[in-house]
Coordinates of C-alpha atoms in Angstrom, one line a residue:
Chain A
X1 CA 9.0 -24.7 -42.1
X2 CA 12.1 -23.1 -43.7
X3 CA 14.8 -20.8 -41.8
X4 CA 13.3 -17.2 -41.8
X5 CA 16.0 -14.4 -41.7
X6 CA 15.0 -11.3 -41.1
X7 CA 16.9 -8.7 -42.7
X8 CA 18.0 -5.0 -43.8
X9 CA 20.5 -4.4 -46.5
X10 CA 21.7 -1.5 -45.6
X11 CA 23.2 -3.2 -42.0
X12 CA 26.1 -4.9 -42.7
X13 CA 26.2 -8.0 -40.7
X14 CA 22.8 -8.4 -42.3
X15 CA 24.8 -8.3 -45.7
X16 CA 27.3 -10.9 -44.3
X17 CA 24.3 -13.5 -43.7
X18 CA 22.6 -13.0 -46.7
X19 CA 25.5 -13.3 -49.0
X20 CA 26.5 -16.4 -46.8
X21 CA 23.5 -18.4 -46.9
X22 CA 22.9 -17.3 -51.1
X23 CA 26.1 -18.1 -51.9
X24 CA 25.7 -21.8 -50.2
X25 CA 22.6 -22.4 -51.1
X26 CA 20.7 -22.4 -48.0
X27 CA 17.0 -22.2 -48.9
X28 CA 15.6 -19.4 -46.7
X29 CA 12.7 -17.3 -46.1
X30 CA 13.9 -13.0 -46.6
X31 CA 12.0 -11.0 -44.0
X32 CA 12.5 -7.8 -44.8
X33 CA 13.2 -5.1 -41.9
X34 CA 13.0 -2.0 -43.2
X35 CA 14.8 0.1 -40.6
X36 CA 14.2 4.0 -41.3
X37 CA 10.9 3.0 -41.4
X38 CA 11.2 1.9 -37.6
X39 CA 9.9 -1.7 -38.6
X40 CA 12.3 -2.9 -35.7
X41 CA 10.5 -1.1 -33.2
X42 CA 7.2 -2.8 -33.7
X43 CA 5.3 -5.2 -32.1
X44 CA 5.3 -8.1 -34.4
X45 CA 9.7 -8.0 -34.5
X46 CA 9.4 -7.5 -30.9
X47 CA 7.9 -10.9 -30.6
X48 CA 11.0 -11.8 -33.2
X49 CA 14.2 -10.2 -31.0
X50 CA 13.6 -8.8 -27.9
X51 CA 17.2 -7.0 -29.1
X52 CA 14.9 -5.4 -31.7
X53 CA 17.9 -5.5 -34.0
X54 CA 19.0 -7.5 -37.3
X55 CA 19.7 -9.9 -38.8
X56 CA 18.2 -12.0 -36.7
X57 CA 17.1 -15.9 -37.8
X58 CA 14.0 -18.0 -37.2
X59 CA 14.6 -21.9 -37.5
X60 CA 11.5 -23.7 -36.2
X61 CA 11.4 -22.8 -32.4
X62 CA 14.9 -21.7 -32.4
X63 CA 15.4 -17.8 -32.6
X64 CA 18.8 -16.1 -32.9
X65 CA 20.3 -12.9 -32.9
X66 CA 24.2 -12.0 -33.5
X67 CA 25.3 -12.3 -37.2
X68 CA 28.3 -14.0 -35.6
X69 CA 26.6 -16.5 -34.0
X70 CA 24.4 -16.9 -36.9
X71 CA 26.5 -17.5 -39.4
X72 CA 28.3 -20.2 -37.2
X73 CA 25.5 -21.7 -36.9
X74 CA 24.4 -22.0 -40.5
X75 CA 28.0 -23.1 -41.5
X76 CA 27.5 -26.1 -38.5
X77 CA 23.7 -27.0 -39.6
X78 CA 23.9 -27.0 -43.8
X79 CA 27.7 -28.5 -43.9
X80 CA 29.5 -26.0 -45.7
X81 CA 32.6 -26.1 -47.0
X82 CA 35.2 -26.4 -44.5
X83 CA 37.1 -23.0 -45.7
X84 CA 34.4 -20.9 -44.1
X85 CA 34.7 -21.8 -40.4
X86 CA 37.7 -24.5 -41.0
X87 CA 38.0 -27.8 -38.8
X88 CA 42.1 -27.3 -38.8
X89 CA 42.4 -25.5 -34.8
X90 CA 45.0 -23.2 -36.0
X91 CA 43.1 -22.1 -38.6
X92 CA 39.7 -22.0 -36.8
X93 CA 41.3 -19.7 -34.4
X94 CA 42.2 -17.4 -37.0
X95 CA 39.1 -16.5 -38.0
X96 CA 37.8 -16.5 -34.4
X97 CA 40.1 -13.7 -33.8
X98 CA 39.1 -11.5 -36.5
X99 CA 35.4 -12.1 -35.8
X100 CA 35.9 -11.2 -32.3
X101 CA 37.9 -8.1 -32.5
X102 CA 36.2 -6.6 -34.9
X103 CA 33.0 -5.7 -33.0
X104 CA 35.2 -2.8 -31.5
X105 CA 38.5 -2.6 -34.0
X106 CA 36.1 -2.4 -37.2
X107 CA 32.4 -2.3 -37.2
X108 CA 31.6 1.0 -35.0
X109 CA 34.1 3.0 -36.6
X110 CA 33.8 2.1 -40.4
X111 CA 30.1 2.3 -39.5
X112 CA 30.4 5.5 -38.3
X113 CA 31.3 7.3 -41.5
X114 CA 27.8 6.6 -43.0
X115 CA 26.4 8.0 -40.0
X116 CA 28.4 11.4 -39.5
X117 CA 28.3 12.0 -43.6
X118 CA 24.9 11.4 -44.9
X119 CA 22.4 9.9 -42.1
X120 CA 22.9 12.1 -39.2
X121 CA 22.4 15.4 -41.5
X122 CA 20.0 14.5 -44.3
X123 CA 18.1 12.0 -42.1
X124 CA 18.2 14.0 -38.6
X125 CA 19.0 17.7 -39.7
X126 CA 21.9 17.8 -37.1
X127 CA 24.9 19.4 -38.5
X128 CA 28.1 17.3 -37.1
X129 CA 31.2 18.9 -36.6
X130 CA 34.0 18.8 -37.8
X131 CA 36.0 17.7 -35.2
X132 CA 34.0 14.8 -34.8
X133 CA 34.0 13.6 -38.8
X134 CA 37.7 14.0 -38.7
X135 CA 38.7 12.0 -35.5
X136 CA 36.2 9.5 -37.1
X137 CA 37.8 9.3 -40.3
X138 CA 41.2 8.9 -38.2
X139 CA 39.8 6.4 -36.4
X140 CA 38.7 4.4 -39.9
X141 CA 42.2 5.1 -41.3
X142 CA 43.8 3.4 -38.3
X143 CA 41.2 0.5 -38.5
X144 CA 42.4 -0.2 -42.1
X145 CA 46.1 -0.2 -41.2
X146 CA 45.6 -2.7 -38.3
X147 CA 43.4 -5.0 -40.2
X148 CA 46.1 -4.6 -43.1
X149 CA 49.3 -5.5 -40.9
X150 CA 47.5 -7.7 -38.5
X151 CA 44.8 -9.8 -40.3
X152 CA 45.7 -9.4 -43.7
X153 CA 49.9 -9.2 -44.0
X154 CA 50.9 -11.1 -47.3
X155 CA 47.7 -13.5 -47.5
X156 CA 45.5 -13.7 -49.9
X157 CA 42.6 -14.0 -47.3
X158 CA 42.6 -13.2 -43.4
X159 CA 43.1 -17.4 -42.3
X160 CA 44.9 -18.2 -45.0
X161 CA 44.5 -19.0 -49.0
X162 CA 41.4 -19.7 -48.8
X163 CA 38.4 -17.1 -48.0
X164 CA 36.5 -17.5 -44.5
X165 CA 33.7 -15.7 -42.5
X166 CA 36.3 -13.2 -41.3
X167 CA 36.9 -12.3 -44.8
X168 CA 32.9 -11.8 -45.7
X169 CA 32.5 -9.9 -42.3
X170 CA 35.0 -8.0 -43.1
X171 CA 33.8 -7.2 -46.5
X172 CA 30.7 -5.7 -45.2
X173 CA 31.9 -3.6 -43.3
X174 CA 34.8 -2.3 -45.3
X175 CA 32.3 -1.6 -48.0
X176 CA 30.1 0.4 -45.9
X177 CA 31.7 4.1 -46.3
X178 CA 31.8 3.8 -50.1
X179 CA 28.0 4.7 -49.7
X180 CA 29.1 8.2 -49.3
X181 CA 31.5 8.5 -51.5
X182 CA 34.5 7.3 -48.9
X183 CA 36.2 5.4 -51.1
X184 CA 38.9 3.3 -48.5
X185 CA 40.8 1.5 -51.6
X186 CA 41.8 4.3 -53.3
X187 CA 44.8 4.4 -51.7
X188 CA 45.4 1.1 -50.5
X189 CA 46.5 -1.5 -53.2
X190 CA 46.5 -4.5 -50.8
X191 CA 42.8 -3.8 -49.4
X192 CA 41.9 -3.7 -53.0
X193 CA 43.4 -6.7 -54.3
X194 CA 41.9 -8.4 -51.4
X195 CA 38.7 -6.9 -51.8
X196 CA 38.8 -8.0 -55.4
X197 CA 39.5 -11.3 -54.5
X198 CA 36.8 -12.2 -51.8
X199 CA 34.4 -10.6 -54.6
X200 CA 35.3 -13.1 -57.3
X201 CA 35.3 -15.7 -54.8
X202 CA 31.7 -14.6 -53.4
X203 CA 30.6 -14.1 -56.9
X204 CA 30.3 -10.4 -58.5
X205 CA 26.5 -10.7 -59.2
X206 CA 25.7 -11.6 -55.4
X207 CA 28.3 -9.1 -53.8
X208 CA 27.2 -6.2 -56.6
X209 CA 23.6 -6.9 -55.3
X210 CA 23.8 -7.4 -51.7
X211 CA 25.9 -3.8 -51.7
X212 CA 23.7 -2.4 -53.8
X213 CA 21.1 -0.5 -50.9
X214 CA 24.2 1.0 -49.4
X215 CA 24.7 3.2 -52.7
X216 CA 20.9 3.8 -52.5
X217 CA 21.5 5.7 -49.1
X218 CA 20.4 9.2 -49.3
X219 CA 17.1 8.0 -50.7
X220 CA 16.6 6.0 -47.9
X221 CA 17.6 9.1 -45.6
X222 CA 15.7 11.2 -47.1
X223 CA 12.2 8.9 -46.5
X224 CA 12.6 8.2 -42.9
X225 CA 9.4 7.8 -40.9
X226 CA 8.8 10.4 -39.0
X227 CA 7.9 8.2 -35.9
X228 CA 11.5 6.0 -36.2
X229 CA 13.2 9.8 -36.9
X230 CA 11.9 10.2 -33.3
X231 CA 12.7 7.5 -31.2
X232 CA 16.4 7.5 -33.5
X233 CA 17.4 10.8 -32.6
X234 CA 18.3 10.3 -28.9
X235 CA 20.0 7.0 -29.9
X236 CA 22.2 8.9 -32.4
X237 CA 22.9 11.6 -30.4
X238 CA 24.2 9.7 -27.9
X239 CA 26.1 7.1 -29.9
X240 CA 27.8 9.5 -32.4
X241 CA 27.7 13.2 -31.2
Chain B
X1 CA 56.8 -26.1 -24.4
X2 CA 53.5 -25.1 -22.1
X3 CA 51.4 -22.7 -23.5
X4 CA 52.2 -18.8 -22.5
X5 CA 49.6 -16.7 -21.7
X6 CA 50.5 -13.0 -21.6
X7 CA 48.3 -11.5 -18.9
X8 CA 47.0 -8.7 -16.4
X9 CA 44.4 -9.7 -13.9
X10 CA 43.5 -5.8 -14.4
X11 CA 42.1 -6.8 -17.2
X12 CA 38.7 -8.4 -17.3
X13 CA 39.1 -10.7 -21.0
X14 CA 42.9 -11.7 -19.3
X15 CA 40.7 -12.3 -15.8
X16 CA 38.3 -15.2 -17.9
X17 CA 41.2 -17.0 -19.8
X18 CA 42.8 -17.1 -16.4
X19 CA 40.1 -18.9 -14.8
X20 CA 39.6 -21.2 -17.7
X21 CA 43.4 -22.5 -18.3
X22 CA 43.2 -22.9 -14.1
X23 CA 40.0 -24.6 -13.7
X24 CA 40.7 -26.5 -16.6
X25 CA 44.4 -27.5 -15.2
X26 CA 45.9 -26.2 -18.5
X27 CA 49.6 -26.3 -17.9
X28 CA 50.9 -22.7 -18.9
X29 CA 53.5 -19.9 -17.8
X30 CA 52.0 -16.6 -16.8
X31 CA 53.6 -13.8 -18.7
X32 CA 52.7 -10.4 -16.4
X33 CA 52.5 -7.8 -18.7
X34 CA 52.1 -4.3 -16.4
X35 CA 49.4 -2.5 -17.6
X36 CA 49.9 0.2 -15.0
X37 CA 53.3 0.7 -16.7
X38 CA 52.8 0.8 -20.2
X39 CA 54.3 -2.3 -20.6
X40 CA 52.0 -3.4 -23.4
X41 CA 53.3 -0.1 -25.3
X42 CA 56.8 -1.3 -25.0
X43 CA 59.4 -2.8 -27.6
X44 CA 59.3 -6.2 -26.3
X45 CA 55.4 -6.9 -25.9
X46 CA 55.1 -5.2 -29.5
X47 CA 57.2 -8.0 -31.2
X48 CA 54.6 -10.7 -29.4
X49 CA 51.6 -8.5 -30.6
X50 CA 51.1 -5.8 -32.7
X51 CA 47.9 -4.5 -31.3
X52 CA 49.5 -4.3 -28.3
X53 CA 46.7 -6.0 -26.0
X54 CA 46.2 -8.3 -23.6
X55 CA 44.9 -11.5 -23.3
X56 CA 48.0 -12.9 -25.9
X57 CA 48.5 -16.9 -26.0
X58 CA 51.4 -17.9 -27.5
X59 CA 51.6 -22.0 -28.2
X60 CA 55.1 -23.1 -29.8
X61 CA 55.2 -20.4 -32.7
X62 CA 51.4 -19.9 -32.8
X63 CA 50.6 -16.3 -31.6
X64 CA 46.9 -15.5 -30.7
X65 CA 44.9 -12.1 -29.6
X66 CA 41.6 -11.9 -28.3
X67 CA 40.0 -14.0 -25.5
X68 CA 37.0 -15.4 -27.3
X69 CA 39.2 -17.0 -29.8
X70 CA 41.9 -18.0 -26.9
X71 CA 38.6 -19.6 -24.8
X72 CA 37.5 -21.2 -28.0
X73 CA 41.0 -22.4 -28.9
X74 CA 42.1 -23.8 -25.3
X75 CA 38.4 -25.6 -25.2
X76 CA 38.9 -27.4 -28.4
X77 CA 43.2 -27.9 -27.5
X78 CA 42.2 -29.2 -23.8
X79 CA 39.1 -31.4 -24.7
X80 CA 37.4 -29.3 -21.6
X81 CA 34.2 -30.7 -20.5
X82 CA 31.1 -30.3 -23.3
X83 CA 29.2 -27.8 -20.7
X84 CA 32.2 -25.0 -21.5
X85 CA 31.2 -24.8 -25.2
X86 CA 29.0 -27.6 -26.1
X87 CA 29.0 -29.4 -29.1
X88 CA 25.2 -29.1 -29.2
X89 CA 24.9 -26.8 -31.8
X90 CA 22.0 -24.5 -31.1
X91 CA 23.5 -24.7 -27.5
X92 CA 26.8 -23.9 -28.9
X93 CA 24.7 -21.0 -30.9
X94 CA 23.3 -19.2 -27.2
X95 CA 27.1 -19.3 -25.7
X96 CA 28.2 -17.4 -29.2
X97 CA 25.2 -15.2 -29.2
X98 CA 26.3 -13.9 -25.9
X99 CA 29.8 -13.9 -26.7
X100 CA 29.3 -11.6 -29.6
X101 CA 26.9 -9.3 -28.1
X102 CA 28.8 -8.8 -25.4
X103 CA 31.7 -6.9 -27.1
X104 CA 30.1 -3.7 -27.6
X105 CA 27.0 -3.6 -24.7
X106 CA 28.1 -5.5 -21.3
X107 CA 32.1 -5.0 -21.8
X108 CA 31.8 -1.8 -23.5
X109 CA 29.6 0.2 -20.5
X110 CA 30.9 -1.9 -17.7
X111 CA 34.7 -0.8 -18.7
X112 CA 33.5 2.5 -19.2
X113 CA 31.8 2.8 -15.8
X114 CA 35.2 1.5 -14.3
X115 CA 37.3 3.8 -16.2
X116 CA 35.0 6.8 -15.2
X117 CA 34.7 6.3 -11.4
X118 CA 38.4 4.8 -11.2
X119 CA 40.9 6.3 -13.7
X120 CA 39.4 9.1 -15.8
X121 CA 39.1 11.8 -12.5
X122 CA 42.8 11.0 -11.6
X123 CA 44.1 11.2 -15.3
X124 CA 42.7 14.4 -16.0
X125 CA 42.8 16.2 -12.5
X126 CA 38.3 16.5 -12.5
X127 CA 35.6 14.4 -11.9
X128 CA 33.5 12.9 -14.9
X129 CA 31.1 15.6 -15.5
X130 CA 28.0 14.4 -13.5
X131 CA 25.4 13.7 -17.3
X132 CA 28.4 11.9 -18.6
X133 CA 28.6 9.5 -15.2
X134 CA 24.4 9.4 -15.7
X135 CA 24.8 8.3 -18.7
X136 CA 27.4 6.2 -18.3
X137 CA 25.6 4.2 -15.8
X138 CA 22.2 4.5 -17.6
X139 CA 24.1 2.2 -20.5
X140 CA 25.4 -0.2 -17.9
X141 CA 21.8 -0.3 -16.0
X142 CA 20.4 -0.9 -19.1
X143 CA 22.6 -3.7 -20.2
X144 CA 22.4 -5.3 -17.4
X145 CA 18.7 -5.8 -17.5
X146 CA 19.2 -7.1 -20.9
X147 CA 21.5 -9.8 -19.7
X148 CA 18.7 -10.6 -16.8
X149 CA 15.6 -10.8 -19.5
X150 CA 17.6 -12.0 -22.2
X151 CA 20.4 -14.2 -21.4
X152 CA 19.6 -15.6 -17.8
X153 CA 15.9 -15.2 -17.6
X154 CA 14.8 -17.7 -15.3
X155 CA 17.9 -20.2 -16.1
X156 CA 20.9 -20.8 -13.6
X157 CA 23.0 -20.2 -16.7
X158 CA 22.7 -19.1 -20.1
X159 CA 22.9 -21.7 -21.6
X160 CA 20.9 -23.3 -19.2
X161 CA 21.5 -25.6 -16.3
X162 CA 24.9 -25.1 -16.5
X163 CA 28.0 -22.8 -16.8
X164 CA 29.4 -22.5 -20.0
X165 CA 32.2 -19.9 -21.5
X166 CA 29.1 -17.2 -21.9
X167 CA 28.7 -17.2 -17.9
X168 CA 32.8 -17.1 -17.4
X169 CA 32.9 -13.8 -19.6
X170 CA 30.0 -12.1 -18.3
X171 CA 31.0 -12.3 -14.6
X172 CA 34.8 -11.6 -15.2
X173 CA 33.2 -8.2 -17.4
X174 CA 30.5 -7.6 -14.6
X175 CA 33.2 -7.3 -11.8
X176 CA 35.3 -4.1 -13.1
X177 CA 32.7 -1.8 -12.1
X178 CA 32.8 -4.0 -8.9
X179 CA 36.7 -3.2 -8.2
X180 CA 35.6 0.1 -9.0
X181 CA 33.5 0.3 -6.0
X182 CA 30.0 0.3 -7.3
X183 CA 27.8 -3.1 -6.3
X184 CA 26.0 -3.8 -9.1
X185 CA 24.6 -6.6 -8.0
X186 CA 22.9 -4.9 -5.3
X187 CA 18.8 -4.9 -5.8
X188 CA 19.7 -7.7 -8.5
X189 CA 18.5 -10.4 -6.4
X190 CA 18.2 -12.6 -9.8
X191 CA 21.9 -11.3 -10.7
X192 CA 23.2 -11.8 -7.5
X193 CA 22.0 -15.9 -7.2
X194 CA 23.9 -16.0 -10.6
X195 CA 26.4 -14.6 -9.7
X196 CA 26.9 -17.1 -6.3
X197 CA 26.2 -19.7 -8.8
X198 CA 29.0 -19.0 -11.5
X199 CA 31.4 -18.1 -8.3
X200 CA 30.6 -21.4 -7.2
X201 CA 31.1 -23.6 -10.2
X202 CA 34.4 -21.9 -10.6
X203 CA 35.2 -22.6 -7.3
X204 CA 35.2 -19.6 -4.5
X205 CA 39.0 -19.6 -4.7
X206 CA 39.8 -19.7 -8.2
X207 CA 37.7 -16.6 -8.3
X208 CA 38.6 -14.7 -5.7
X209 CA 42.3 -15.2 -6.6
X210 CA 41.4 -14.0 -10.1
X211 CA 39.8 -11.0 -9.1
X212 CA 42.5 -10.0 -5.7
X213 CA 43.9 -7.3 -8.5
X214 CA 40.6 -5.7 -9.8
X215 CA 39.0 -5.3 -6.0
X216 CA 42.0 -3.4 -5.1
X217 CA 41.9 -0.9 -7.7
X218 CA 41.9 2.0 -5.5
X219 CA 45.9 1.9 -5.6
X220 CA 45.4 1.7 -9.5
X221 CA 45.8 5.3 -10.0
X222 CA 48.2 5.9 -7.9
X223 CA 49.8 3.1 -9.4
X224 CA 49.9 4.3 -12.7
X225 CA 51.5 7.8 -11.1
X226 CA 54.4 6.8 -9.7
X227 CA 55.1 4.5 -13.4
X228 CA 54.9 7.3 -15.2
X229 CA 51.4 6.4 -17.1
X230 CA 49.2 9.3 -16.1
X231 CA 50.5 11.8 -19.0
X232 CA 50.8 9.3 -21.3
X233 CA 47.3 7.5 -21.3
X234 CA 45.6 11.5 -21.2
X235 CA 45.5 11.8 -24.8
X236 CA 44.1 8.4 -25.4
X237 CA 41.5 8.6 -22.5
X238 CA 40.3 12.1 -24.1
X239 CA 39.6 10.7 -27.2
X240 CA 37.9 7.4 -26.2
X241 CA 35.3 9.2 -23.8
X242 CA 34.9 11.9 -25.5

């Protein structure tokens, strides 16, 4: 039975999976989770993750949530090449430190923006305030610098020369606020060189079309089940407002 | 030159690389950086990180943030037993499961919890407004019958039958709402037997040196007054519980 991956475009560690095992070849079954339809929340993905959340894979018996852990795993079990998780300790730990700092330093906050712009509004009907979209925007802007003096400094990629999993999980996520029109490389020539460079080395076709449902976004707010709008609202309300 | 670790047992990711590079009898030299002073906002710590965080290891002219990655490091570095972070790889695949979730669920509400009933009412002269606490502790309530359907289930450990770098983190999170005086492993009777499990692999000691700082974190506050820290942390604590 081959790996099942169960997945949602629009969620960027979902992205970071699916580019990772396309780009390497890794033959694999795509379960589509369509979130604003509330698909997470039923019973059959319940039986999947208990977290009710994506990506989460399927190899055999073996279930596992966390795109983290997920793509380590796939990097360990199909061999890839050693520049995406290298063997070098030094280097290793590089990576490690990016993917573990930026569950808090990066994902919430450039995350966010999609949220307070287009989803929370044209999906929920809340109005956010202002106060909240700028100290979020703030937030993002402060993200960017760090991950641009600290991860990136002079390097072509986050370990090193060579492009890693820090640099497609960070991709993803940088990415995410161009879905509303938040365009983060305007003004920042190194993130765009280094953007530019993980896309040629991930391949334009397969980056273009993995981003793709992120620019498709107010369509997808604007069909939202009425039953996921419901049990999303509280959730939101309490994680953004 | 032994490895450096910059550290403040305050803090609960310096509390787990702590217990590992002792356990482990990882030579090292402990670099206090004062937390209650601002230390970590200070010249000298900002030349040895930029984010200006602790845990920090620094080995010869290798500089490294974060704890997972200093765990992950010092395991492979050390050769620590296989149990820590075993080779195994869909064994290997639970302890990273757990060590990536836990970023933004168990650390995330247990901190806040802490900060709340320990810091937050002394930084800005009033109690947490009573649906904020609620809340707050509905999160860590929550998460922490995640962690006993999820992770532990009806295991010693997560990974199984034994401790591994997933338990180490968990407990060292778990306890900062602890030193903040809330028993949250009361009514856990599944928790608790964890709990005594992990404190006993780590050995009683070990532990309960680690944790002498936290568990007196009633004098925190008052701490922090006399260095001066109060004013300064205000506008940061504002905006990160607001």
């Amino acid at each position: 039975m081959p790996l099942e991956i169960y997945l949602d475009l629009l969620s960027q560690p979902c992205r970071s999976v699916y580019i990772f095992a396309k780009k390497n070849n890794i033959p694999f079954e795509f379960k589509k989770i369509l979130l604003f339809k509330g698909e997470q929340y039923g019973e059959e993905f319940g039986k999947v993750n208990y977290f009710r959340k994506v990506p989460v894979i399927k190899d055999g018996d073996f279930t596992l949530s966390e795109s983290i852990a997920i793509l380590t795993y796939l990097a360990e079990k199909y061999g890839t090449p050693d520049h995406w998780y290298p063997a070098d300790l030094q280097t290793r730990a590089r990576v490690d430190e990016y993917l573990s700092w930026q569950h808090s330093g990066m994902r919430g906050i450039a995350g966010k923006i999609l949220w307070l712009k287009l989803m929370i509004p044209k999906a929920f009907g809340i109005d956010v305030p202002k106060e909240k979209m700028d100290s979020a925007m703030e937030d993002l802007e402060e993200a960017l610098t760090a991950f641009e003096e600290k991860f990136l400094q002079d390097k072509p990629f986050i370990a090193g020369q060579k492009i890693s999993l820090a640099d497609l999980v960070a991709i993803v996520e940088i990415m995410q606020p161009l879905g509303v029109g938040v365009n983060v490389f305007e003004v920042r020539p190194k993130l765009r060189a280094w953007k530019d460079r993980v896309r040629a080395e991930i391949g334009p076709a397969l980056f273009d079309e993995a981003h793709q449902m992120i620019f498709n976004v107010e369509e997808v707010a604007k069909s939202t089940d009425p039953s996921a709008k419901e049990i999303f609202k509280p959730k939101i309300k309490k994680l953004f407002l | 030159m032994p490895l450096e670790l910059f550290l403040d047992l305050y803090s609960q990711p310096c509390r787990s690389v702590y217990i590992f590079a002792k356990i482990n009898e990882i030579p090292f030299e402990f670099r206090k950086v004062d937390l209650a002073s601002g230390e970590q906002y200070g010249e000298e710590f900002g030349k040895i990180s930029v984010l200006r965080k602790v845990p920090v290891m620094r080995d010869g002219d290798f500089v490294l943030t974060e704890s997972v990655a200093i765990l992950q490091y010092m395991v492979e570095m050390f050769s620590t037993p296989d149990h820590w972070y075993p080779a195994d790889v869909q064994k290997r695949a639970r302890v990273n499961e757990y060590l990536s979730w836990q970023h933004t669920a168990m650390r995330s509400h247990a901190a806040k919890v802490f900060w709340f009933r320990c810091l937050v009412p002394i930084i800005t002269g009033a109690e947490v407004p009573k649906e904020k606490m609620d809340s707050a502790l509905e999160d860590l309530s929550s998460t922490l019958n995640m962690f006993e359907n999820k992770f532990l289930r009806d295991q010693h450990f997560i990974t199984g039958d034994q401790i591994s770098l997933a338990d180490l983190v968990a407990i060292t999170e778990m306890m900062q709402p602890v030193g903040a005086g809330l028993d949250i492993f009361k009514d856990r009777p599944r928790l608790s037997a964890w709990r005594d499990r992990v404190k006993q692999e780590l050995g009683v000691a070990a532990f309960h040196e680690a944790h002498e700082v936290i568990m007196n974190a009633a004098s925190l506050p008052q701490e922090m007054e006399s260095k001066g820290m109060l004013e300064f942390i205000k506008p940061r604590i504002e905006k990160l519980f607001n």
